[in-house]
Amino acid sequence: MMKNTIRKKILVTGGAGFLGSHLCDRLLSDGHDVLCVDNLYTGTKDNIKHLIANPFFELMRHDVTMPLYVEVDEIYNLACPASPIHYQHDPVQTTKTCVHGSINMLGLAKRLNARILQASTSEVYGDPRIHPQTEDYWGHVNPIGSRSCYDEGKRCAETLFFDYYRQHNLDIKVARIFNTYGTRMHPNDGRVVSNFIVQALKNQSITVYGSGEQTRSFCYVDDLIEALVRMMGTGNSFTGPVNLGNPVEFTILELAEKVIEMTGSSSKINFESLPQDDPIQRQPDISLARERLGWEPSISLEQGLKKTITYFEQLLF
């Protein structure tokens, strides 16, 4: 039964990825017609195989760095590898995906007069000098480092979105996504939550970079998807950018210890040197999201980890 009176045709780029597949689930359950576009570079059909038989779901294998000609009402632009292992594997292509991909999707939105949401990132803040991070902070980013393809690519994408807004009066939304985790994460994506869970389940040494005192804030995927849908539903007077993430802060060492405890693992913690430009602190100020979206996370780290650990247990064993 449709929850909405109008069935919209919605394009989700990167729709076979971790976040994209959960967003496709949500939009279909809300009664919409979903076109999932993905080149399957980091996304996988496994994430969306349960949707293939749905007559209101369609998968199109396509790279957003090439123009796309379809008819839709709304666009969620999530296409881009998001973990350092994947986005550093082909950094030139990562920048192209952020920049050329945004140009192509913005051009499509302009032709269709469609609302478009950009999945930006907390990485636009770089290694921040203010804490927690607010949307008016311009960031502290290395433009020539190994992470720059992603950091600066996403920053340039935001520039393009706001220039289309100013120059063409396009209806845009920009969401800055902080660390998100949950089911369908790739087991080898190098992100801290998936790394720790996989290592713990295999009783391998858990790799902690630096002293482990660097902090992150972890948002469960269901909370994040709710925020994206609410952001898309705001009036055209609200463009963002808006921080989306969990404001509860944990050290990486605390996360490692919690994962070991929850998995009953015999893993030991192994400390290694900190990667280049790895942020020391990362915590969103979500005051704007609370005010404009009426949103804040409801799933605790323990609740989210329990679901994610169960997923990886089934995946690995």
PDB file of N, CA and C in Angstrom, residues 215-262:
ATOM      1  N   THR A 215      38.904  10.565  17.418  1.00  0.00           N
ATOM      2  CA  THR A 215      37.482  10.323  17.656  1.00  0.00           C
ATOM      3  C   THR A 215      36.680  10.288  16.358  1.00  0.00           C
ATOM      4  N   ARG A 216      35.569   9.538  16.408  1.00  0.00           N
ATOM      5  CA  ARG A 216      34.593   9.499  15.326  1.00  0.00           C
ATOM      6  C   ARG A 216      33.205   9.427  15.950  1.00  0.00           C
ATOM      7  N   SER A 217      32.212   9.747  15.138  1.00  0.00           N
ATOM      8  CA  SER A 217      30.820   9.661  15.571  1.00  0.00           C
ATOM      9  C   SER A 217      30.112   8.744  14.585  1.00  0.00           C
ATOM     10  N   PHE A 218      29.475   7.698  15.072  1.00  0.00           N
ATOM     11  CA  PHE A 218      28.974   6.632  14.210  1.00  0.00           C
ATOM     12  C   PHE A 218      27.451   6.639  14.144  1.00  0.00           C
ATOM     13  N   CYS A 219      26.927   6.790  12.928  1.00  0.00           N
ATOM     14  CA  CYS A 219      25.482   6.843  12.707  1.00  0.00           C
ATOM     15  C   CYS A 219      25.031   5.564  12.007  1.00  0.00           C
ATOM     16  N   TYR A 220      23.997   4.909  12.538  1.00  0.00           N
ATOM     17  CA  TYR A 220      23.494   3.695  11.903  1.00  0.00           C
ATOM     18  C   TYR A 220      22.736   4.064  10.631  1.00  0.00           C
ATOM     19  N   VAL A 221      22.832   3.202   9.623  1.00  0.00           N
ATOM     20  CA  VAL A 221      22.349   3.519   8.280  1.00  0.00           C
ATOM     21  C   VAL A 221      20.870   3.886   8.250  1.00  0.00           C
ATOM     22  N   ASP A 222      20.030   3.220   9.048  1.00  0.00           N
ATOM     23  CA  ASP A 222      18.588   3.516   9.023  1.00  0.00           C
ATOM     24  C   ASP A 222      18.310   4.958   9.436  1.00  0.00           C
ATOM     25  N   ASP A 223      19.041   5.441  10.428  1.00  0.00           N
ATOM     26  CA  ASP A 223      18.891   6.839  10.853  1.00  0.00           C
ATOM     27  C   ASP A 223      19.288   7.789   9.733  1.00  0.00           C
ATOM     28  N   LEU A 224      20.389   7.472   9.057  1.00  0.00           N
ATOM     29  CA  LEU A 224      20.901   8.338   7.992  1.00  0.00           C
ATOM     30  C   LEU A 224      19.913   8.414   6.834  1.00  0.00           C
ATOM     31  N   ILE A 225      19.349   7.278   6.427  1.00  0.00           N
ATOM     32  CA  ILE A 225      18.395   7.261   5.312  1.00  0.00           C
ATOM     33  C   ILE A 225      17.161   8.086   5.642  1.00  0.00           C
ATOM     34  N   GLU A 226      16.688   7.987   6.878  1.00  0.00           N
ATOM     35  CA  GLU A 226      15.554   8.810   7.315  1.00  0.00           C
ATOM     36  C   GLU A 226      15.870  10.297   7.135  1.00  0.00           C
ATOM     37  N   ALA A 227      17.099  10.688   7.473  1.00  0.00           N
ATOM     38  CA  ALA A 227      17.500  12.090   7.339  1.00  0.00           C
ATOM     39  C   ALA A 227      17.544  12.521   5.878  1.00  0.00           C
ATOM     40  N   LEU A 228      18.055  11.666   4.991  1.00  0.00           N
ATOM     41  CA  LEU A 228      18.117  12.013   3.566  1.00  0.00           C
ATOM     42  C   LEU A 228      16.721  12.218   2.988  1.00  0.00           C
ATOM     43  N   VAL A 229      15.794  11.335   3.347  1.00  0.00           N
ATOM     44  CA  VAL A 229      14.427  11.454   2.843  1.00  0.00           C
ATOM     45  C   VAL A 229      13.772  12.729   3.367  1.00  0.00           C
ATOM     46  N   ARG A 230      14.005  13.024   4.636  1.00  0.00           N
ATOM     47  CA  ARG A 230      13.453  14.273   5.195  1.00  0.00           C
ATOM     48  C   ARG A 230      14.069  15.495   4.513  1.00  0.00           C
ATOM     49  N   MET A 231      15.370  15.436   4.229  1.00  0.00           N
ATOM     50  CA  MET A 231      16.036  16.553   3.559  1.00  0.00           C
ATOM     51  C   MET A 231      15.438  16.786   2.172  1.00  0.00           C
ATOM     52  N   MET A 232      15.227  15.703   1.428  1.00  0.00           N
ATOM     53  CA  MET A 232      14.636  15.841   0.100  1.00  0.00           C
ATOM     54  C   MET A 232      13.227  16.428   0.183  1.00  0.00           C
ATOM     55  N   GLY A 233      12.538  16.189   1.277  1.00  0.00           N
ATOM     56  CA  GLY A 233      11.165  16.647   1.420  1.00  0.00           C
ATOM     57  C   GLY A 233      11.002  18.069   1.907  1.00  0.00           C
ATOM     58  N   THR A 234      12.102  18.754   2.201  1.00  0.00           N
ATOM     59  CA  THR A 234      11.994  20.145   2.655  1.00  0.00           C
ATOM     60  C   THR A 234      11.677  21.060   1.481  1.00  0.00           C
ATOM     61  N   GLY A 235      11.167  22.243   1.789  1.00  0.00           N
ATOM     62  CA  GLY A 235      10.833  23.209   0.746  1.00  0.00           C
ATOM     63  C   GLY A 235      12.070  23.726   0.023  1.00  0.00           C
ATOM     64  N   ASN A 236      11.844  24.360  -1.131  1.00  0.00           N
ATOM     65  CA  ASN A 236      12.983  24.802  -1.940  1.00  0.00           C
ATOM     66  C   ASN A 236      13.721  25.997  -1.339  1.00  0.00           C
ATOM     67  N   SER A 237      13.239  26.510  -0.208  1.00  0.00           N
ATOM     68  CA  SER A 237      13.959  27.601   0.455  1.00  0.00           C
ATOM     69  C   SER A 237      15.145  27.078   1.266  1.00  0.00           C
ATOM     70  N   PHE A 238      15.165  25.753   1.518  1.00  0.00           N
ATOM     71  CA  PHE A 238      16.250  25.163   2.313  1.00  0.00           C
ATOM     72  C   PHE A 238      17.130  24.302   1.420  1.00  0.00           C
ATOM     73  N   THR A 239      18.346  24.773   1.194  1.00  0.00           N
ATOM     74  CA  THR A 239      19.287  24.053   0.329  1.00  0.00           C
ATOM     75  C   THR A 239      20.281  23.217   1.128  1.00  0.00           C
ATOM     76  N   GLY A 240      20.462  23.540   2.414  1.00  0.00           N
ATOM     77  CA  GLY A 240      21.617  23.026   3.121  1.00  0.00           C
ATOM     78  C   GLY A 240      22.798  23.943   2.822  1.00  0.00           C
ATOM     79  N   PRO A 241      24.032  23.498   3.048  1.00  0.00           N
ATOM     80  CA  PRO A 241      24.384  22.155   3.510  1.00  0.00           C
ATOM     81  C   PRO A 241      23.930  21.897   4.947  1.00  0.00           C
ATOM     82  N   VAL A 242      23.678  20.614   5.217  1.00  0.00           N
ATOM     83  CA  VAL A 242      23.271  20.225   6.551  1.00  0.00           C
ATOM     84  C   VAL A 242      24.069  18.993   6.970  1.00  0.00           C
ATOM     85  N   ASN A 243      24.563  19.027   8.193  1.00  0.00           N
ATOM     86  CA  ASN A 243      25.291  17.876   8.740  1.00  0.00           C
ATOM     87  C   ASN A 243      24.316  16.766   9.109  1.00  0.00           C
ATOM     88  N   LEU A 244      24.647  15.545   8.673  1.00  0.00           N
ATOM     89  CA  LEU A 244      23.846  14.372   9.037  1.00  0.00           C
ATOM     90  C   LEU A 244      24.784  13.328   9.630  1.00  0.00           C
ATOM     91  N   GLY A 245      24.573  13.029  10.887  1.00  0.00           N
ATOM     92  CA  GLY A 245      25.426  12.064  11.568  1.00  0.00           C
ATOM     93  C   GLY A 245      25.013  11.971  13.027  1.00  0.00           C
ATOM     94  N   ASN A 246      25.692  11.108  13.744  1.00  0.00           N
ATOM     95  CA  ASN A 246      25.406  10.934  15.164  1.00  0.00           C
ATOM     96  C   ASN A 246      26.377  11.784  15.979  1.00  0.00           C
ATOM     97  N   PRO A 247      25.874  12.693  16.822  1.00  0.00           N
ATOM     98  CA  PRO A 247      26.769  13.593  17.564  1.00  0.00           C
ATOM     99  C   PRO A 247      27.463  12.941  18.758  1.00  0.00           C
ATOM    100  N   VAL A 248      27.137  11.680  19.058  1.00  0.00           N
ATOM    101  CA  VAL A 248      27.788  11.006  20.185  1.00  0.00           C
ATOM    102  C   VAL A 248      29.175  10.540  19.729  1.00  0.00           C
ATOM    103  N   GLU A 249      30.197  11.004  20.442  1.00  0.00           N
ATOM    104  CA  GLU A 249      31.582  10.825  20.022  1.00  0.00           C
ATOM    105  C   GLU A 249      32.254   9.674  20.768  1.00  0.00           C
ATOM    106  N   PHE A 250      33.007   8.859  20.035  1.00  0.00           N
ATOM    107  CA  PHE A 250      33.771   7.751  20.619  1.00  0.00           C
ATOM    108  C   PHE A 250      35.206   7.795  20.093  1.00  0.00           C
ATOM    109  N   THR A 251      36.159   7.354  20.924  1.00  0.00           N
ATOM    110  CA  THR A 251      37.512   7.177  20.397  1.00  0.00           C
ATOM    111  C   THR A 251      37.548   5.864  19.620  1.00  0.00           C
ATOM    112  N   ILE A 252      38.508   5.772  18.703  1.00  0.00           N
ATOM    113  CA  ILE A 252      38.666   4.552  17.910  1.00  0.00           C
ATOM    114  C   ILE A 252      38.996   3.366  18.826  1.00  0.00           C
ATOM    115  N   LEU A 253      39.755   3.632  19.880  1.00  0.00           N
ATOM    116  CA  LEU A 253      40.091   2.571  20.832  1.00  0.00           C
ATOM    117  C   LEU A 253      38.845   2.063  21.547  1.00  0.00           C
ATOM    118  N   GLU A 254      37.955   2.975  21.931  1.00  0.00           N
ATOM    119  CA  GLU A 254      36.694   2.568  22.562  1.00  0.00           C
ATOM    120  C   GLU A 254      35.877   1.694  21.626  1.00  0.00           C
ATOM    121  N   LEU A 255      35.849   2.053  20.351  1.00  0.00           N
ATOM    122  CA  LEU A 255      35.110   1.251  19.372  1.00  0.00           C
ATOM    123  C   LEU A 255      35.706  -0.147  19.264  1.00  0.00           C
ATOM    124  N   ALA A 256      37.032  -0.233  19.184  1.00  0.00           N
ATOM    125  CA  ALA A 256      37.703  -1.532  19.073  1.00  0.00           C
ATOM    126  C   ALA A 256      37.371  -2.416  20.276  1.00  0.00           C
ATOM    127  N   GLU A 257      37.433  -1.839  21.459  1.00  0.00           N
ATOM    128  CA  GLU A 257      37.151  -2.608  22.668  1.00  0.00           C
ATOM    129  C   GLU A 257      35.694  -3.059  22.723  1.00  0.00           C
ATOM    130  N   LYS A 258      34.784  -2.201  22.259  1.00  0.00           N
ATOM    131  CA  LYS A 258      33.355  -2.539  22.254  1.00  0.00           C
ATOM    132  C   LYS A 258      33.073  -3.680  21.275  1.00  0.00           C
ATOM    133  N   VAL A 259      33.704  -3.638  20.101  1.00  0.00           N
ATOM    134  CA  VAL A 259      33.503  -4.697  19.106  1.00  0.00           C
ATOM    135  C   VAL A 259      34.040  -6.029  19.631  1.00  0.00           C
ATOM    136  N   ILE A 260      35.219  -6.006  20.262  1.00  0.00           N
ATOM    137  CA  ILE A 260      35.780  -7.242  20.842  1.00  0.00           C
ATOM    138  C   ILE A 260      34.829  -7.826  21.882  1.00  0.00           C
ATOM    139  N   GLU A 261      34.294  -6.951  22.731  1.00  0.00           N
ATOM    140  CA  GLU A 261      33.368  -7.399  23.788  1.00  0.00           C
ATOM    141  C   GLU A 261      32.092  -7.985  23.190  1.00  0.00           C
ATOM    142  N   MET A 262      31.511  -7.305  22.180  1.00  0.00           N
ATOM    143  CA  MET A 262      30.221  -7.724  21.645  1.00  0.00           C
ATOM    144  C   MET A 262      30.322  -8.978  20.775  1.00  0.00           C
TER     145      MET A 262
END
